[in-house]
Amino acid sequence: MFNLVKGTHDIILEDADKYSFVEQTLIQVAEFFGYQEFRTPIIESSDLFQRSVGDSSDIVRKEMYTFLDKGNRSISLRPELTAGIVRSIVNNKLLALGDTPVKAYYVGPCFRYERPQAGRYRQFNQFGIECVGVSSPYRDVEVISLGYFGLKMLGFKNLKLKINTLGDNESRANYKEVLRNYFKDHLDELCSDCHDRYSLNVMRILDCKNPNDQAIIKNAPKISDYLSEKSKKYFDDVLESLTNLGIEYEIDESLVRGLDYYSDVVFEFHYTSSKGLNYGALAAGGHYNKLVEEIGGPRDVEGVGFAAGIERLVSVMNDDSLFADLSFSLDCYVMPLDLQFEKNAIEVATRLRLNGFKTDLSLENKSIKAMLKKALRKNAHFALIIGQDEINSNSIIVKNLKKEEQVSIKLDDLIEYLDNQIDENEHSHHHSEE
Ligand code: HAM
């Protein structure tokens, strides 16, 4: 027996249907907003993430799966997708076409060596979008509204949107200076992590969760007092538009985000399930104005995006029963009563499948009782039974497992009979009319 690698999990059977459902719903919303799919590699060169997510971030410092390949290149499993998407936009010269913004959506696994806990895995899946080549605050609004709309489509009510601005580069540089001066006098009272943050990225002290540090953090200078006119107006435009769209938000000045590429607007969607469980942010993102240049693209090209954690979405949706009935079902289950009728069973099953009926069959030489049990367990609508009498008369027994009725039907009439029995919208799969 082999155990799962710590922090990983299997997504199988009905659980996999839930993941697909969540991903497909978000994909549909993204396409509705004019986004197109991007699939980038899971492995990228390590310096891509050092440059973008940032050398001073926890992700790059402590959480990356980094290794040397046989050619001595430093490779990392992607901890997120924004860096790879922007790299791909730059490498493929999509910005040079002048057809901006480039609107990308993506779905796929990410890897972070974190301490596993509720809502936190070492391999997890993200859905996300990046809108690159933007200049208007209303692109930020569009991206936030896509996240909001996507989560609504999944059935979430009482979402909490936390939003903040980190200011433009100039505002942020001034503010960091002020913060460093403020925290310098309190360093002895702060936790050891905050000592690291002090030298790496002083703003991250603001989102320290250590209760002892809270009093000091509470009295720290606020970014809102250090914003340039431009940054302040940008943030106000975004907030005003969100209000007009009916998207409620809460300004959270301790929201600084753990990735280094952000500037101006940042946001997170939070939700507490009816069980009172909070798995952390369901989705998070923000605006970036130096990332494209850092990755080798043109100067002054800005972007905005967010990513949602599929594991967290599935967990809260399970807790709050937000999944409609996704239980497995079949239209037909074909049951040969003897080994010698297996070849007839595969013929019938294949014909049913080609006619759009979701079908499985027994080829295990089981008793009729065992086969019926299996048909019920697979939630089949019809059990189709083939015995000697049926072979002799070119017919088949159709047992309606929902109504507990059975009839003998000529094989030539089978498809038409089932078509009439199954209401179009009851079909497990869409079925083309002949
Ligand atoms: P992030 O906040 O690091 O941002 O991750 C986004 C989301 O991924 C989180 O809100 C959470 O739902 C999920 N997530 C993160 N870590 C884990 C984990 N260990 N286990 C399970 N779920 C997790 C980013 O990754 C940015 N790239 C988002 C972005 C896109 N910003 C701009 N564009």
Tab-separated table of C-alpha atoms and ligand atoms in Angstrom:
chain	number	residue	atom	x	y	z
A	1	MET	CA	0.000	0.000	0.000
A	2	PHE	CA	1.148	3.496	-0.804
A	3	ASN	CA	-0.136	6.492	1.117
A	4	LEU	CA	-1.013	9.815	-0.438
A	5	VAL	CA	1.751	12.379	-0.344
A	6	LYS	CA	1.030	14.740	2.570
A	7	GLY	CA	-1.240	17.619	1.571
A	8	THR	CA	-2.585	15.912	-1.571
A	9	HIS	CA	-5.959	14.282	-2.110
A	10	ASP	CA	-7.779	12.135	-4.635
A	11	ILE	CA	-10.731	13.680	-6.433
A	12	ILE	CA	-12.795	10.711	-7.549
A	13	LEU	CA	-16.301	9.524	-8.450
A	14	GLU	CA	-19.101	11.887	-7.354
A	15	ASP	CA	-16.537	14.219	-5.828
A	16	ALA	CA	-14.954	14.665	-9.260
A	17	ASP	CA	-18.395	15.573	-10.637
A	18	LYS	CA	-18.553	18.370	-8.075
A	19	TYR	CA	-15.140	19.703	-9.109
A	20	SER	CA	-16.177	19.594	-12.778
A	21	PHE	CA	-19.453	21.312	-11.987
A	22	VAL	CA	-17.715	24.159	-10.132
A	23	GLU	CA	-15.077	24.554	-12.841
A	24	GLN	CA	-17.570	24.416	-15.700
A	25	THR	CA	-19.802	27.003	-14.044
A	26	LEU	CA	-16.889	29.419	-13.593
A	27	ILE	CA	-15.636	28.752	-17.129
A	28	GLN	CA	-19.072	29.559	-18.538
A	29	VAL	CA	-19.164	32.827	-16.633
A	30	ALA	CA	-15.652	33.743	-17.840
A	31	GLU	CA	-16.588	32.985	-21.452
A	32	PHE	CA	-19.712	35.050	-20.954
A	33	PHE	CA	-17.425	37.959	-20.038
A	34	GLY	CA	-15.321	37.479	-23.191
A	35	TYR	CA	-12.424	35.438	-21.761
A	36	GLN	CA	-10.536	32.674	-23.594
A	37	GLU	CA	-8.767	29.668	-22.164
A	38	PHE	CA	-4.998	29.560	-21.578
A	39	ARG	CA	-3.175	26.348	-20.638
A	40	THR	CA	0.375	26.952	-19.505
A	41	PRO	CA	2.921	24.432	-18.156
A	42	ILE	CA	2.911	23.235	-14.557
A	43	ILE	CA	6.708	23.547	-14.498
A	44	GLU	CA	8.324	26.922	-15.107
A	45	SER	CA	11.816	28.213	-14.433
A	46	SER	CA	12.166	29.152	-10.761
A	47	ASP	CA	13.256	32.705	-11.461
A	48	LEU	CA	9.879	33.442	-13.103
A	49	PHE	CA	8.281	33.130	-9.671
A	50	GLN	CA	11.151	34.865	-7.863
A	51	ARG	CA	10.658	37.854	-10.163
A	52	SER	CA	6.874	37.953	-10.022
A	53	VAL	CA	5.407	36.433	-6.865
A	54	GLY	CA	8.505	37.848	-5.254
A	55	ASP	CA	11.671	36.821	-3.407
A	56	SER	CA	10.283	38.221	-0.174
A	57	SER	CA	6.936	36.416	-0.301
A	58	ASP	CA	6.302	33.359	1.898
A	59	ILE	CA	5.382	31.467	-1.254
A	60	VAL	CA	8.808	31.854	-2.853
A	61	ARG	CA	10.807	31.787	0.390
A	62	LYS	CA	9.257	28.730	1.966
A	63	GLU	CA	6.602	27.050	-0.117
A	64	MET	CA	7.880	26.328	-3.611
A	65	TYR	CA	8.573	22.855	-4.907
A	66	THR	CA	11.895	23.646	-6.543
A	67	PHE	CA	14.388	21.200	-8.023
A	68	LEU	CA	17.252	20.976	-10.479
A	69	ASP	CA	16.403	19.054	-13.627
A	70	LYS	CA	18.930	16.760	-15.299
A	71	GLY	CA	20.259	19.711	-17.270
A	72	ASN	CA	20.904	21.616	-14.011
A	73	ARG	CA	18.109	24.135	-14.576
A	74	SER	CA	16.217	25.321	-11.532
A	75	ILE	CA	12.590	24.389	-12.098
A	76	SER	CA	9.556	25.000	-9.864
A	77	LEU	CA	6.072	23.569	-9.810
A	78	ARG	CA	3.835	26.598	-10.246
A	79	PRO	CA	2.503	27.934	-6.902
A	80	GLU	CA	-0.046	30.023	-8.843
A	81	LEU	CA	-0.824	30.770	-12.490
A	82	THR	CA	-0.653	34.544	-12.900
A	83	ALA	CA	3.107	34.528	-13.547
A	84	GLY	CA	2.858	31.773	-16.180
A	85	ILE	CA	-0.090	33.405	-17.930
A	86	VAL	CA	1.674	36.767	-18.139
A	87	ARG	CA	4.862	35.002	-19.333
A	88	SER	CA	2.837	33.300	-22.026
A	89	ILE	CA	1.188	36.567	-23.098
A	90	VAL	CA	4.639	38.172	-23.335
A	91	ASN	CA	6.353	35.219	-25.093
A	92	ASN	CA	3.575	34.943	-27.643
A	93	LYS	CA	3.677	38.713	-28.231
A	94	LEU	CA	-0.052	38.983	-27.725
A	95	LEU	CA	0.287	42.552	-26.497
A	96	ALA	CA	2.130	43.651	-29.637
A	97	LEU	CA	-0.966	42.914	-31.688
A	98	GLY	CA	-2.508	45.961	-30.057
A	99	ASP	CA	-5.617	43.938	-29.419
A	100	THR	CA	-5.757	44.649	-25.704
A	101	PRO	CA	-6.829	43.713	-23.195
A	102	VAL	CA	-5.850	40.068	-23.467
A	103	LYS	CA	-8.485	38.189	-21.504
A	104	ALA	CA	-7.317	34.794	-20.248
A	105	TYR	CA	-8.984	32.259	-18.006
A	106	TYR	CA	-7.354	29.129	-16.638
A	107	VAL	CA	-8.003	26.066	-14.536
A	108	GLY	CA	-5.391	23.755	-13.100
A	109	PRO	CA	-3.303	22.446	-10.232
A	110	CYS	CA	-0.935	24.558	-8.127
A	111	PHE	CA	1.638	23.444	-5.575
A	112	ARG	CA	2.622	25.049	-2.293
A	113	TYR	CA	4.507	23.428	0.547
A	114	GLU	CA	2.163	24.709	3.244
A	115	ARG	CA	1.024	23.176	6.519
A	116	PRO	CA	-2.069	21.180	5.511
A	117	GLN	CA	-5.304	22.136	7.294
A	118	ALA	CA	-8.947	22.792	6.417
A	119	GLY	CA	-8.959	24.486	2.996
A	120	ARG	CA	-5.187	24.244	2.674
A	121	TYR	CA	-3.501	21.625	0.521
A	122	ARG	CA	-0.067	21.180	-1.015
A	123	GLN	CA	-1.583	20.356	-4.377
A	124	PHE	CA	-4.779	22.285	-5.033
A	125	ASN	CA	-6.714	23.596	-8.025
A	126	GLN	CA	-7.342	27.144	-9.094
A	127	PHE	CA	-9.717	28.715	-11.541
A	128	GLY	CA	-8.638	32.235	-12.420
A	129	ILE	CA	-8.668	35.054	-14.903
A	130	GLU	CA	-6.131	37.652	-16.021
A	131	CYS	CA	-7.034	40.764	-17.948
A	132	VAL	CA	-3.794	42.225	-19.309
A	133	GLY	CA	-3.304	45.562	-21.048
A	134	VAL	CA	-5.790	47.564	-19.017
A	135	SER	CA	-6.021	51.266	-18.273
A	136	SER	CA	-9.410	51.885	-16.723
A	137	PRO	CA	-10.574	51.371	-13.132
A	138	TYR	CA	-13.693	49.815	-14.652
A	139	ARG	CA	-11.608	46.807	-15.781
A	140	ASP	CA	-10.956	46.192	-12.094
A	141	VAL	CA	-14.695	46.496	-11.551
A	142	GLU	CA	-15.360	44.064	-14.409
A	143	VAL	CA	-12.964	41.500	-12.937
A	144	ILE	CA	-14.447	41.838	-9.448
A	145	SER	CA	-17.950	41.559	-10.866
A	146	LEU	CA	-16.946	38.379	-12.732
A	147	GLY	CA	-15.813	36.845	-9.440
A	148	TYR	CA	-18.960	38.001	-7.734
A	149	PHE	CA	-21.186	36.730	-10.541
A	150	GLY	CA	-19.342	33.384	-10.692
A	151	LEU	CA	-19.775	32.788	-6.975
A	152	LYS	CA	-23.443	33.798	-7.210
A	153	MET	CA	-23.922	31.289	-10.030
A	154	LEU	CA	-22.538	28.599	-7.722
A	155	GLY	CA	-25.245	29.490	-5.227
A	156	PHE	CA	-23.359	31.594	-2.695
A	157	LYS	CA	-25.315	34.144	-0.736
A	158	ASN	CA	-23.917	36.493	1.905
A	159	LEU	CA	-20.551	36.761	0.232
A	160	LYS	CA	-18.149	39.131	1.860
A	161	LEU	CA	-16.003	41.148	-0.548
A	162	LYS	CA	-13.008	42.688	1.198
A	163	ILE	CA	-11.225	45.374	-0.756
A	164	ASN	CA	-8.255	47.644	-0.233
A	165	THR	CA	-5.795	49.711	-2.185
A	166	LEU	CA	-2.039	49.321	-1.893
A	167	GLY	CA	-1.584	52.602	-3.751
A	168	ASP	CA	0.583	53.166	-6.788
A	169	ASN	CA	4.347	52.634	-6.551
A	170	GLU	CA	5.042	56.132	-5.320
A	171	SER	CA	2.304	56.121	-2.647
A	172	ARG	CA	3.439	52.714	-1.507
A	173	ALA	CA	7.099	53.713	-1.249
A	174	ASN	CA	6.161	56.688	0.950
A	175	TYR	CA	3.833	54.623	3.073
A	176	LYS	CA	6.390	51.845	3.606
A	177	GLU	CA	8.865	54.418	4.844
A	178	VAL	CA	6.336	55.740	7.358
A	179	LEU	CA	5.427	52.200	8.430
A	180	ARG	CA	9.066	51.242	8.938
A	181	ASN	CA	9.539	54.237	11.190
A	182	TYR	CA	6.431	53.356	13.141
A	183	PHE	CA	7.260	49.668	13.637
A	184	LYS	CA	10.939	50.332	14.349
A	185	ASP	CA	10.032	51.491	17.859
A	186	HIS	CA	7.823	48.423	18.453
A	187	LEU	CA	10.035	45.680	17.031
A	188	ASP	CA	10.684	44.092	20.457
A	189	GLU	CA	6.946	43.625	20.979
A	190	LEU	CA	6.280	41.995	17.596
A	191	CYS	CA	6.397	38.257	16.813
A	192	SER	CA	9.418	36.748	15.081
A	193	ASP	CA	7.597	36.453	11.733
A	194	CYS	CA	6.978	40.182	11.844
A	195	HIS	CA	10.700	40.753	12.334
A	196	ASP	CA	11.235	39.007	9.001
A	197	ARG	CA	8.407	40.996	7.425
A	198	TYR	CA	9.914	44.215	8.727
A	199	SER	CA	12.938	43.755	6.531
A	200	LEU	CA	11.289	41.900	3.630
A	201	ASN	CA	7.986	43.713	3.110
A	202	VAL	CA	6.903	45.866	6.013
A	203	MET	CA	3.273	46.087	4.826
A	204	ARG	CA	2.811	42.377	5.470
A	205	ILE	CA	3.026	43.079	9.214
A	206	LEU	CA	-0.472	44.529	8.792
A	207	ASP	CA	-1.960	41.113	8.090
A	208	CYS	CA	-0.202	39.321	10.968
A	209	LYS	CA	-2.718	37.084	12.746
A	210	ASN	CA	-0.799	36.977	16.052
A	211	PRO	CA	-3.148	38.405	18.749
A	212	ASN	CA	-0.276	39.982	20.700
A	213	ASP	CA	0.654	42.104	17.704
A	214	GLN	CA	-2.853	43.405	17.083
A	215	ALA	CA	-2.764	46.424	19.395
A	216	ILE	CA	0.418	47.733	17.775
A	217	ILE	CA	-0.916	47.061	14.277
A	218	LYS	CA	-4.190	48.791	15.065
A	219	ASN	CA	-2.425	52.055	15.772
A	220	ALA	CA	-0.191	51.878	12.706
A	221	PRO	CA	-0.448	54.642	10.089
A	222	LYS	CA	-3.080	53.926	7.405
A	223	ILE	CA	-2.410	53.689	3.650
A	224	SER	CA	-5.444	55.884	3.001
A	225	ASP	CA	-3.519	58.847	4.428
A	226	TYR	CA	-0.608	58.331	2.049
A	227	LEU	CA	-2.304	57.807	-1.301
A	228	SER	CA	-1.386	59.985	-4.246
A	229	GLU	CA	-4.284	61.919	-5.797
A	230	LYS	CA	-4.261	59.509	-8.721
A	231	SER	CA	-4.418	56.367	-6.556
A	232	LYS	CA	-7.114	57.824	-4.362
A	233	LYS	CA	-9.264	58.724	-7.349
A	234	TYR	CA	-8.709	55.301	-8.903
A	235	PHE	CA	-9.840	53.546	-5.736
A	236	ASP	CA	-12.842	55.872	-5.321
A	237	ASP	CA	-13.905	55.230	-8.928
A	238	VAL	CA	-13.797	51.470	-8.324
A	239	LEU	CA	-15.759	51.729	-5.074
A	240	GLU	CA	-18.372	54.034	-6.520
A	241	SER	CA	-18.925	51.742	-9.481
A	242	LEU	CA	-19.239	48.661	-7.239
A	243	THR	CA	-21.870	50.499	-5.208
A	244	ASN	CA	-23.759	51.411	-8.365
A	245	LEU	CA	-23.670	47.768	-9.465
A	246	GLY	CA	-25.090	46.659	-6.116
A	247	ILE	CA	-21.938	44.744	-5.157
A	248	GLU	CA	-21.426	45.224	-1.444
A	249	TYR	CA	-17.893	45.491	-0.121
A	250	GLU	CA	-15.996	46.153	3.037
A	251	ILE	CA	-12.799	48.191	2.981
A	252	ASP	CA	-10.149	46.259	4.910
A	253	GLU	CA	-6.964	48.228	5.396
A	254	SER	CA	-5.149	45.166	6.716
A	255	LEU	CA	-5.658	43.392	3.369
A	256	VAL	CA	-2.181	43.504	1.816
A	257	ARG	CA	-1.989	40.101	0.010
A	258	GLY	CA	0.926	37.703	0.119
A	259	LEU	CA	2.223	38.113	-3.427
A	260	ASP	CA	4.540	40.965	-4.322
A	261	TYR	CA	3.163	41.987	-7.714
A	262	TYR	CA	0.110	43.922	-6.596
A	263	SER	CA	-0.446	47.645	-6.639
A	264	ASP	CA	-3.602	49.733	-6.230
A	265	VAL	CA	-6.760	47.635	-5.884
A	266	VAL	CA	-6.637	44.243	-4.105
A	267	PHE	CA	-9.602	42.157	-3.018
A	268	GLU	CA	-10.731	38.851	-1.518
A	269	PHE	CA	-14.054	37.031	-1.415
A	270	HIS	CA	-14.849	35.449	1.955
A	271	TYR	CA	-17.711	33.293	3.095
A	272	THR	CA	-18.599	31.625	6.366
A	273	SER	CA	-20.581	28.423	5.933
A	274	SER	CA	-23.687	27.723	7.986
A	275	LYS	CA	-21.522	25.420	10.127
A	276	GLY	CA	-19.513	28.511	11.033
A	277	LEU	CA	-16.468	27.202	9.201
A	278	ASN	CA	-14.238	29.590	7.363
A	279	TYR	CA	-11.731	28.010	5.003
A	280	GLY	CA	-9.970	31.274	4.209
A	281	ALA	CA	-10.515	33.356	1.094
A	282	LEU	CA	-12.523	31.588	-1.614
A	283	ALA	CA	-11.076	33.834	-4.265
A	284	ALA	CA	-8.543	36.613	-4.260
A	285	GLY	CA	-6.765	38.943	-6.619
A	286	GLY	CA	-5.918	42.454	-7.575
A	287	HIS	CA	-4.254	44.876	-9.935
A	288	TYR	CA	-0.617	44.693	-11.028
A	289	ASN	CA	1.333	47.406	-12.838
A	290	LYS	CA	4.933	46.194	-12.978
A	291	LEU	CA	4.485	42.471	-13.514
A	292	VAL	CA	4.400	42.540	-17.318
A	293	GLU	CA	7.619	44.557	-17.437
A	294	GLU	CA	9.292	42.355	-14.785
A	295	ILE	CA	8.603	39.334	-16.969
A	296	GLY	CA	10.171	40.947	-20.033
A	297	GLY	CA	7.127	42.553	-21.611
A	298	PRO	CA	6.571	46.169	-22.599
A	299	ARG	CA	6.664	48.892	-19.953
A	300	ASP	CA	3.578	50.334	-18.341
A	301	VAL	CA	1.277	47.495	-19.324
A	302	GLU	CA	-1.011	46.808	-16.402
A	303	GLY	CA	-3.218	43.877	-15.573
A	304	VAL	CA	-5.831	42.714	-13.123
A	305	GLY	CA	-7.074	39.274	-12.175
A	306	PHE	CA	-8.082	36.870	-9.474
A	307	ALA	CA	-7.994	33.178	-8.685
A	308	ALA	CA	-10.448	30.983	-6.795
A	309	GLY	CA	-9.523	27.826	-4.884
A	310	ILE	CA	-11.679	24.963	-6.161
A	311	GLU	CA	-11.063	22.838	-3.032
A	312	ARG	CA	-12.381	25.607	-0.801
A	313	LEU	CA	-15.423	26.182	-3.007
A	314	VAL	CA	-16.305	22.478	-2.987
A	315	SER	CA	-15.861	22.264	0.808
A	316	VAL	CA	-18.198	25.152	1.622
A	317	MET	CA	-20.681	24.074	-1.016
A	318	ASN	CA	-20.762	20.638	0.609
A	319	ASP	CA	-21.230	22.154	4.062
A	320	ASP	CA	-24.108	24.335	2.888
A	321	SER	CA	-25.645	21.751	0.511
A	322	LEU	CA	-25.214	23.998	-2.491
A	323	PHE	CA	-24.766	21.099	-4.888
A	324	ALA	CA	-27.880	20.099	-6.750
A	325	ASP	CA	-28.333	16.372	-7.136
A	326	LEU	CA	-25.170	15.340	-8.924
A	327	SER	CA	-25.552	11.680	-8.007
A	328	PHE	CA	-24.511	9.198	-10.631
A	329	SER	CA	-27.191	7.678	-12.840
A	330	LEU	CA	-27.625	5.616	-16.004
A	331	ASP	CA	-30.405	5.438	-18.555
A	332	CYS	CA	-29.884	1.730	-19.212
A	333	TYR	CA	-28.185	-1.252	-17.664
A	334	VAL	CA	-27.989	-4.303	-19.938
A	335	MET	CA	-28.102	-7.731	-18.261
A	336	PRO	CA	-27.360	-10.987	-20.143
A	337	LEU	CA	-28.813	-13.934	-18.230
A	338	ASP	CA	-26.065	-16.258	-19.387
A	339	LEU	CA	-22.429	-16.058	-20.504
A	340	GLN	CA	-23.471	-17.001	-24.073
A	341	PHE	CA	-25.597	-13.817	-24.369
A	342	GLU	CA	-22.740	-11.422	-23.587
A	343	LYS	CA	-22.156	-10.843	-27.306
A	344	ASN	CA	-25.828	-9.818	-27.673
A	345	ALA	CA	-25.491	-7.560	-24.647
A	346	ILE	CA	-22.536	-5.655	-26.083
A	347	GLU	CA	-24.457	-5.191	-29.340
A	348	VAL	CA	-27.526	-3.789	-27.577
A	349	ALA	CA	-25.443	-1.608	-25.243
A	350	THR	CA	-23.458	-0.164	-28.128
A	351	ARG	CA	-26.604	0.598	-30.094
A	352	LEU	CA	-28.113	2.343	-27.062
A	353	ARG	CA	-24.970	4.401	-26.521
A	354	LEU	CA	-24.822	5.426	-30.174
A	355	ASN	CA	-28.417	6.576	-29.856
A	356	GLY	CA	-27.606	8.803	-26.902
A	357	PHE	CA	-28.594	6.636	-23.965
A	358	LYS	CA	-26.123	6.577	-21.102
A	359	THR	CA	-25.583	2.854	-20.763
A	360	ASP	CA	-23.556	0.262	-18.900
A	361	LEU	CA	-23.724	-3.523	-19.036
A	362	SER	CA	-22.847	-6.607	-17.064
A	363	LEU	CA	-20.121	-8.853	-18.517
A	364	GLU	CA	-19.214	-10.565	-15.268
A	365	ASN	CA	-21.520	-13.590	-15.524
A	366	LYS	CA	-23.481	-12.532	-12.431
A	367	SER	CA	-26.811	-13.843	-11.177
A	368	ILE	CA	-29.899	-11.823	-12.137
A	369	LYS	CA	-30.237	-10.772	-8.504
A	370	ALA	CA	-26.688	-9.436	-8.379
A	371	MET	CA	-27.140	-7.628	-11.717
A	372	LEU	CA	-30.375	-6.000	-10.602
A	373	LYS	CA	-28.711	-4.846	-7.419
A	374	LYS	CA	-25.935	-3.286	-9.452
A	375	ALA	CA	-28.462	-1.575	-11.773
A	376	LEU	CA	-30.160	-0.031	-8.736
A	377	ARG	CA	-26.861	0.990	-7.192
A	378	LYS	CA	-25.921	2.729	-10.462
A	379	ASN	CA	-29.291	4.501	-10.423
A	380	ALA	CA	-30.309	3.030	-13.768
A	381	HIS	CA	-33.702	4.011	-15.175
A	382	PHE	CA	-34.081	0.767	-17.157
A	383	ALA	CA	-32.706	-2.733	-16.747
A	384	LEU	CA	-32.637	-4.522	-20.120
A	385	ILE	CA	-32.688	-8.293	-19.764
A	386	ILE	CA	-31.546	-10.775	-22.393
A	387	GLY	CA	-32.358	-14.508	-21.945
A	388	GLN	CA	-33.011	-17.489	-24.237
A	389	ASP	CA	-36.657	-16.514	-24.904
A	390	GLU	CA	-35.601	-13.008	-25.909
A	391	ILE	CA	-32.932	-14.325	-28.282
A	392	ASN	CA	-35.491	-16.678	-29.858
A	393	SER	CA	-38.025	-13.910	-30.396
A	394	ASN	CA	-35.618	-11.055	-31.294
A	395	SER	CA	-36.814	-9.073	-28.325
A	396	ILE	CA	-35.605	-7.794	-24.969
A	397	ILE	CA	-37.182	-7.312	-21.552
A	398	VAL	CA	-37.296	-3.684	-20.489
A	399	LYS	CA	-37.725	-3.270	-16.757
A	400	ASN	CA	-38.533	0.265	-15.653
A	401	LEU	CA	-36.749	0.430	-12.294
A	402	LYS	CA	-38.505	3.658	-11.323
A	403	LYS	CA	-41.996	2.297	-11.922
A	404	GLU	CA	-41.272	-1.378	-11.262
A	405	GLU	CA	-42.989	-2.393	-14.506
A	406	GLN	CA	-41.607	-4.629	-17.209
A	407	VAL	CA	-42.496	-5.320	-20.821
A	408	SER	CA	-41.067	-7.352	-23.653
A	409	ILE	CA	-40.097	-5.178	-26.643
A	410	LYS	CA	-38.980	-6.166	-30.137
A	411	LEU	CA	-35.336	-5.187	-30.605
A	412	ASP	CA	-36.295	-3.168	-33.691
A	413	ASP	CA	-38.651	-1.045	-31.578
A	414	LEU	CA	-36.337	-0.628	-28.581
A	415	ILE	CA	-34.932	2.835	-29.309
A	416	GLU	CA	-38.325	4.284	-30.166
A	417	TYR	CA	-39.841	2.713	-27.056
A	418	LEU	CA	-37.169	4.148	-24.748
A	419	ASP	CA	-37.393	7.531	-26.434
A	420	ASN	CA	-41.089	7.663	-25.608
A	421	GLN	CA	-40.496	6.492	-22.065
A	422	ILE	CA	-37.770	8.950	-21.229
A	423	ASP	CA	-38.811	12.526	-21.088
A	424	GLU	CA	-36.367	14.624	-23.094
A	425	ASN	CA	-35.196	16.585	-20.038
A	426	GLU	CA	-34.767	13.402	-18.021
A	427	HIS	CA	-32.027	12.139	-20.294
A	428	SER	CA	-28.740	11.766	-18.499
A	429	HIS	CA	-27.023	12.965	-21.633
A	430	HIS	CA	-28.182	15.118	-24.440
A	431	HIS	CA	-29.552	12.921	-27.104
A	432	SER	CA	-29.830	13.768	-30.753
A	433	GLU	CA	-33.110	13.116	-32.503
A	434	GLU	CA	-32.869	11.039	-35.617
B	1	HAM	P1	-3.722	33.537	-3.745
B	1	HAM	O1	-4.449	34.385	-2.752
B	1	HAM	O2	-2.367	33.077	-3.350
B	1	HAM	O3	-3.648	34.378	-5.083
B	1	HAM	O4	-4.584	32.265	-4.116
B	1	HAM	C1	-5.888	32.420	-4.670
B	1	HAM	C2	-6.827	31.409	-4.062
B	1	HAM	O5	-6.293	30.083	-4.197
B	1	HAM	C3	-7.033	31.562	-2.552
B	1	HAM	O6	-7.996	32.548	-2.262
B	1	HAM	C4	-7.521	30.180	-2.176
B	1	HAM	O7	-8.910	30.039	-2.467
B	1	HAM	C5	-6.729	29.287	-3.111
B	1	HAM	N1	-5.561	28.721	-2.405
B	1	HAM	C6	-4.370	29.312	-2.174
B	1	HAM	N2	-3.543	28.492	-1.500
B	1	HAM	C7	-4.228	27.336	-1.298
B	1	HAM	C8	-3.927	26.073	-0.676
B	1	HAM	N3	-2.724	25.831	-0.132
B	1	HAM	N4	-4.894	25.134	-0.652
B	1	HAM	C9	-6.096	25.357	-1.218
B	1	HAM	N5	-6.437	26.513	-1.821
B	1	HAM	C10	-5.521	27.494	-1.867
B	1	HAM	C11	-3.080	33.940	-6.250
B	1	HAM	O8	-2.715	32.796	-6.440
B	1	HAM	C12	-3.021	34.988	-7.316
B	1	HAM	N6	-2.362	34.389	-8.507
B	1	HAM	C13	-4.410	35.482	-7.651
B	1	HAM	C14	-4.380	36.521	-8.729
B	1	HAM	C15	-4.661	36.342	-10.033
B	1	HAM	N7	-4.044	37.791	-8.592
B	1	HAM	C16	-4.117	38.393	-9.750
B	1	HAM	N8	-4.475	37.537	-10.642
